């Protein structure tokens, strides 16, 4: 019961924070969204570093800096729209390419033959392991959130759909699973998830999509289109949740951190949103 109370007050606080960002960002380049995105990315990078990066010897400054660089690349096209035409993706791609080049430069500068490297012992190529981990972290915390951020320039409603639909699926699955859950859905990855919870989550995400879309229609097809959007985006969020659960179980950790009381870490709060963001983006563009 204590955990439920903590989840309720912290969840209410997070919802209020998102609503403030949606309603009260004063400038057309959305500085509050920028600050929130950079803060969450910085904390998430530290959490991933503690989960996997430190064990593989990947420098925290490199992984965190790479993520922040890709996220910042979402803004120049919107700061100077007359010059760049409001298209952020060339900047994002350029930043991602720069990250890859920087990763190679760092590895070349620090390279030692395996016989002389006593810091980290890895099977196979340590260089390939470092670069693969850098790519994964940058995609997970830099590229995937970029799809979510770009929804804001579609409309506030689009961003609300990208955030609240997958989170409503989380909420519906949690409470339905607690009340009615009987049949485990993915016992190896997440033992507490049930098929009953999944059904309740998808129904709530569909209802949330319909309700939000009625405020300002951005999903084509009216209520049926919005409900379908909710089911698909909510389902993608479930996959994101399971993906993060897999990483945590592989690292023998229950939560990414204890940064967010009642939920775990920033990664535990945002995992479903990250996987849902690309689908929401391409659906609404």
Coordinates of C-alpha atoms in Angstrom, one line a residue:
X1 CA 0.0 0.0 0.0
X2 CA 2.9 2.4 0.8
X3 CA 4.4 1.8 -2.6
X4 CA 1.0 2.5 -4.3
X5 CA 0.7 5.8 -2.4
X6 CA 4.2 6.8 -3.5
X7 CA 3.4 5.9 -7.1
X8 CA 0.2 8.0 -7.0
X9 CA 1.7 11.2 -5.6
X10 CA 4.8 10.9 -7.8
X11 CA 2.7 10.1 -10.8
X12 CA 0.5 13.1 -10.2
X13 CA 3.6 15.3 -9.9
X14 CA 5.0 14.0 -13.2
X15 CA 1.7 14.5 -15.0
X16 CA 1.6 18.1 -13.7
X17 CA 5.1 18.7 -14.9
X18 CA 4.3 17.4 -18.4
X19 CA 1.1 19.6 -18.5
X20 CA 3.2 22.6 -17.6
X21 CA 5.6 21.9 -20.4
X22 CA 2.7 21.5 -22.8
X23 CA 0.8 24.6 -21.8
X24 CA 3.3 27.2 -20.6
X25 CA 6.4 26.9 -22.8
X26 CA 6.6 30.6 -23.8
X27 CA 8.7 30.7 -27.0
X28 CA 8.1 28.9 -30.4
X29 CA 11.4 27.0 -29.8
X30 CA 10.1 25.6 -26.5
X31 CA 13.0 26.2 -24.0
X32 CA 11.2 24.4 -21.2
X33 CA 11.0 21.3 -23.3
X34 CA 14.7 21.6 -24.2
X35 CA 15.7 21.9 -20.6
X36 CA 13.5 19.0 -19.5
X37 CA 14.8 16.8 -22.4
X38 CA 18.5 17.5 -21.6
X39 CA 17.9 16.9 -17.9
X40 CA 16.2 13.6 -18.4
X41 CA 18.8 12.5 -21.0
X42 CA 21.7 13.4 -18.7
X43 CA 20.2 11.4 -15.8
X44 CA 19.3 8.5 -18.1
X45 CA 22.8 8.4 -19.5
X46 CA 24.2 8.1 -16.0
X47 CA 21.7 5.3 -15.2
X48 CA 22.7 3.4 -18.4
X49 CA 26.4 3.9 -17.6
X50 CA 25.8 2.4 -14.1
X51 CA 23.9 -0.5 -15.7
X52 CA 26.3 -1.4 -18.5
X53 CA 28.7 1.3 -19.5
X54 CA 31.0 1.2 -16.5
X55 CA 31.4 -2.6 -16.8
X56 CA 32.5 -2.3 -20.4
X57 CA 34.9 0.7 -19.8
X58 CA 32.9 3.2 -21.9
X59 CA 33.6 6.7 -20.6
X60 CA 30.6 8.4 -19.1
X61 CA 31.5 11.8 -20.7
X62 CA 31.5 10.2 -24.1
X63 CA 28.1 8.4 -23.8
X64 CA 26.4 11.4 -22.1
X65 CA 27.9 13.9 -24.4
X66 CA 26.9 11.9 -27.5
X67 CA 23.3 11.7 -26.3
X68 CA 23.1 15.4 -25.5
X69 CA 24.6 16.3 -28.9
X70 CA 22.0 14.4 -30.8
X71 CA 19.2 15.9 -28.7
X72 CA 20.4 19.4 -29.1
X73 CA 20.5 18.9 -32.9
X74 CA 16.7 18.9 -32.9
X75 CA 16.6 22.6 -32.2
X76 CA 18.6 24.6 -34.8
X77 CA 16.1 24.1 -37.7
X78 CA 13.4 25.5 -35.5
X79 CA 15.4 28.4 -34.2
X80 CA 16.1 29.6 -37.7
X81 CA 13.2 28.2 -39.7
X82 CA 13.6 30.7 -42.6
X83 CA 17.1 29.4 -43.2
X84 CA 16.7 25.6 -42.5
X85 CA 13.0 25.0 -43.3
X86 CA 12.0 23.4 -40.0
X87 CA 13.6 20.1 -41.0
X88 CA 15.6 18.9 -38.0
X89 CA 16.7 15.5 -39.4
X90 CA 19.8 16.6 -41.3
X91 CA 21.1 18.1 -38.1
X92 CA 20.2 15.0 -36.1
X93 CA 21.9 12.8 -38.7
X94 CA 25.0 15.0 -38.7
X95 CA 25.2 14.9 -34.9
X96 CA 24.8 11.1 -35.0
X97 CA 27.6 10.9 -37.6
X98 CA 29.8 13.1 -35.5
X99 CA 29.2 10.9 -32.5
X100 CA 30.4 7.9 -34.5
X101 CA 33.5 9.7 -35.6
X102 CA 34.2 10.9 -32.1
X103 CA 33.9 7.4 -30.8
X104 CA 36.5 6.1 -33.3
X105 CA 38.9 9.0 -32.4
X106 CA 38.5 8.2 -28.6
X107 CA 39.2 4.5 -29.2
X108 CA 42.2 5.3 -31.4
X109 CA 43.6 7.6 -28.8
X110 CA 43.1 5.2 -25.9
X111 CA 43.9 2.0 -27.8
X112 CA 46.3 -0.5 -26.3
X113 CA 46.9 -4.1 -27.6
X114 CA 45.0 -6.7 -25.7
X115 CA 48.2 -8.0 -24.1
X116 CA 48.8 -4.5 -22.6
X117 CA 45.2 -3.7 -21.6
X118 CA 44.7 -4.5 -17.9
X119 CA 41.7 -2.2 -17.2
X120 CA 38.8 -4.2 -18.7
X121 CA 38.8 -7.8 -19.9
X122 CA 36.3 -8.5 -22.6
X123 CA 35.9 -11.5 -24.9
X124 CA 36.6 -10.6 -28.5
X125 CA 37.2 -7.0 -29.5
X126 CA 37.0 -4.4 -26.8
X127 CA 36.9 -1.7 -29.4
X128 CA 33.9 -3.1 -31.2
X129 CA 32.2 -3.6 -27.8
X130 CA 32.8 0.1 -26.9
X131 CA 31.6 1.4 -30.3
X132 CA 28.5 -0.9 -30.3
X133 CA 27.6 0.3 -26.8
X134 CA 28.1 3.9 -27.8
X135 CA 25.8 3.4 -30.8
X136 CA 23.1 1.7 -28.7
X137 CA 23.1 4.3 -26.0
X138 CA 23.0 7.2 -28.5
X139 CA 20.1 5.6 -30.4
X140 CA 18.2 4.7 -27.2
X141 CA 18.6 8.1 -25.4
X142 CA 19.3 10.4 -28.4
X143 CA 17.6 9.2 -31.6
X144 CA 14.4 7.7 -30.1
X145 CA 13.6 10.8 -28.0
X146 CA 14.1 12.9 -31.1
X147 CA 11.0 11.5 -32.6
X148 CA 9.1 12.5 -29.4
X149 CA 10.5 16.0 -29.3
X150 CA 9.5 16.6 -32.9
X151 CA 5.9 15.9 -32.1
X152 CA 5.9 19.3 -30.3
X153 CA 6.3 21.1 -33.6
X154 CA 3.3 19.2 -35.0
X155 CA 1.2 20.5 -32.0
X156 CA 0.9 20.2 -28.3
X157 CA -1.8 17.6 -28.8
X158 CA 0.6 15.5 -30.8
X159 CA 3.2 15.6 -28.0
X160 CA 0.5 14.8 -25.4
X161 CA -0.5 11.7 -27.4
X162 CA 3.1 10.6 -27.7
X163 CA 3.5 10.8 -23.9
X164 CA 0.2 10.0 -22.3
X165 CA -1.0 7.2 -24.6
X166 CA 1.9 4.8 -23.7
X167 CA 1.9 5.9 -20.1
X168 CA -1.8 5.3 -19.9
X169 CA -1.1 1.8 -21.1
X170 CA 1.4 1.4 -18.3
X171 CA -1.2 2.7 -15.7
X172 CA -4.0 0.5 -17.1
X173 CA -1.7 -2.6 -17.1
X174 CA -0.5 -2.0 -13.6
X175 CA -3.9 -1.6 -12.0
X176 CA -5.6 -4.3 -14.1
X177 CA -2.8 -6.7 -13.4
X178 CA -3.0 -6.0 -9.6
X179 CA -6.8 -6.6 -9.6
X180 CA -7.3 -9.3 -12.2
X181 CA -3.9 -10.6 -13.3
X182 CA -3.7 -14.4 -13.5
X183 CA -1.7 -15.4 -16.6
X184 CA 2.0 -14.3 -16.8
X185 CA 2.8 -12.6 -20.1
X186 CA 6.6 -12.6 -20.1
X187 CA 7.7 -14.4 -16.9
X188 CA 11.4 -14.5 -17.9
X189 CA 11.6 -10.7 -18.7
X190 CA 9.0 -9.3 -16.3
X191 CA 7.4 -11.8 -14.0
X192 CA 4.7 -9.4 -12.7
X193 CA 3.2 -8.6 -16.2
X194 CA 0.1 -10.5 -17.1
X195 CA -2.1 -10.8 -20.2
X196 CA -5.0 -9.4 -18.3
X197 CA -2.9 -6.4 -17.4
X198 CA -1.9 -6.0 -21.1
X199 CA -5.6 -6.0 -22.1
X200 CA -6.5 -3.4 -19.5
X201 CA -3.5 -1.2 -20.5
X202 CA -4.4 -1.3 -24.2
X203 CA -8.0 -0.4 -23.6
X204 CA -7.0 2.6 -21.4
X205 CA -4.4 3.7 -24.0
X206 CA -7.1 3.6 -26.7
X207 CA -9.5 5.5 -24.5
X208 CA -6.8 8.1 -23.7
X209 CA -6.0 8.6 -27.4
X210 CA -9.7 9.2 -28.3
X211 CA -10.1 11.6 -25.4
X212 CA -7.0 13.6 -26.2
X213 CA -7.7 13.6 -30.0
X214 CA -11.2 15.1 -29.4
X215 CA -9.6 18.2 -27.9
X216 CA -7.8 19.0 -31.2
X217 CA -8.1 16.4 -33.9
X218 CA -4.6 15.4 -35.1
X219 CA -5.1 11.6 -35.6
X220 CA -6.9 11.0 -38.9
X221 CA -10.0 8.8 -38.9
X222 CA -11.9 10.3 -36.0
X223 CA -12.5 8.1 -32.9
X224 CA -11.8 4.8 -34.6
X225 CA -8.6 6.1 -36.0
X226 CA -7.6 7.5 -32.6
X227 CA -8.5 4.2 -30.9
X228 CA -6.4 2.3 -33.4
X229 CA -3.5 4.7 -32.8
X230 CA -3.9 4.1 -29.0
X231 CA -3.7 0.4 -29.4
X232 CA -0.7 0.4 -31.7
X233 CA 1.3 3.1 -29.8
X234 CA 0.3 1.5 -26.4
X235 CA 1.5 -1.9 -27.7
X236 CA 4.8 -0.4 -28.8
X237 CA 5.2 1.1 -25.3
X238 CA 4.8 -2.4 -23.8
X239 CA 7.6 -3.6 -26.0
X240 CA 9.7 -0.7 -24.7
X241 CA 9.0 -1.7 -21.2
X242 CA 9.9 -5.3 -21.8
X243 CA 13.1 -4.2 -23.6
X244 CA 14.3 -2.2 -20.6
X245 CA 13.3 -5.1 -18.3
X246 CA 15.5 -7.4 -20.4
X247 CA 18.5 -5.1 -20.0
X248 CA 18.0 -4.7 -16.2
X249 CA 17.6 -8.5 -15.7
X250 CA 20.8 -9.1 -17.8
X251 CA 22.5 -6.7 -15.4
X252 CA 20.8 -8.3 -12.4
X253 CA 19.1 -5.1 -11.4
X254 CA 15.5 -4.5 -10.4
X255 CA 15.4 -0.8 -11.3
X256 CA 17.7 1.5 -13.3
X257 CA 18.1 3.7 -10.1
X258 CA 16.1 5.1 -7.3
X259 CA 15.8 8.6 -8.7
X260 CA 12.0 8.6 -9.1
X261 CA 10.3 7.4 -5.9
X262 CA 7.8 4.6 -6.5
X263 CA 9.0 4.0 -10.1
X264 CA 12.7 3.5 -10.0
X265 CA 14.8 5.6 -12.3
X266 CA 14.3 7.9 -15.3
X267 CA 14.7 4.9 -17.6
X268 CA 12.0 3.1 -15.8
X269 CA 9.6 6.0 -16.3
X270 CA 10.4 6.7 -20.0
X271 CA 11.1 3.2 -21.4
X272 CA 7.6 2.8 -22.9
X273 CA 7.6 6.3 -24.4
X274 CA 10.9 5.8 -26.2
X275 CA 9.7 2.8 -28.2
X276 CA 6.3 4.4 -28.9
X277 CA 7.7 7.7 -30.1
X278 CA 8.8 6.7 -33.7
X279 CA 5.4 5.1 -34.4
X280 CA 3.5 8.2 -33.1
X281 CA 5.8 10.5 -35.2
X282 CA 5.2 8.7 -38.5
X283 CA 1.5 8.2 -37.8
X284 CA 1.0 11.9 -37.2
X285 CA 3.3 13.5 -39.6

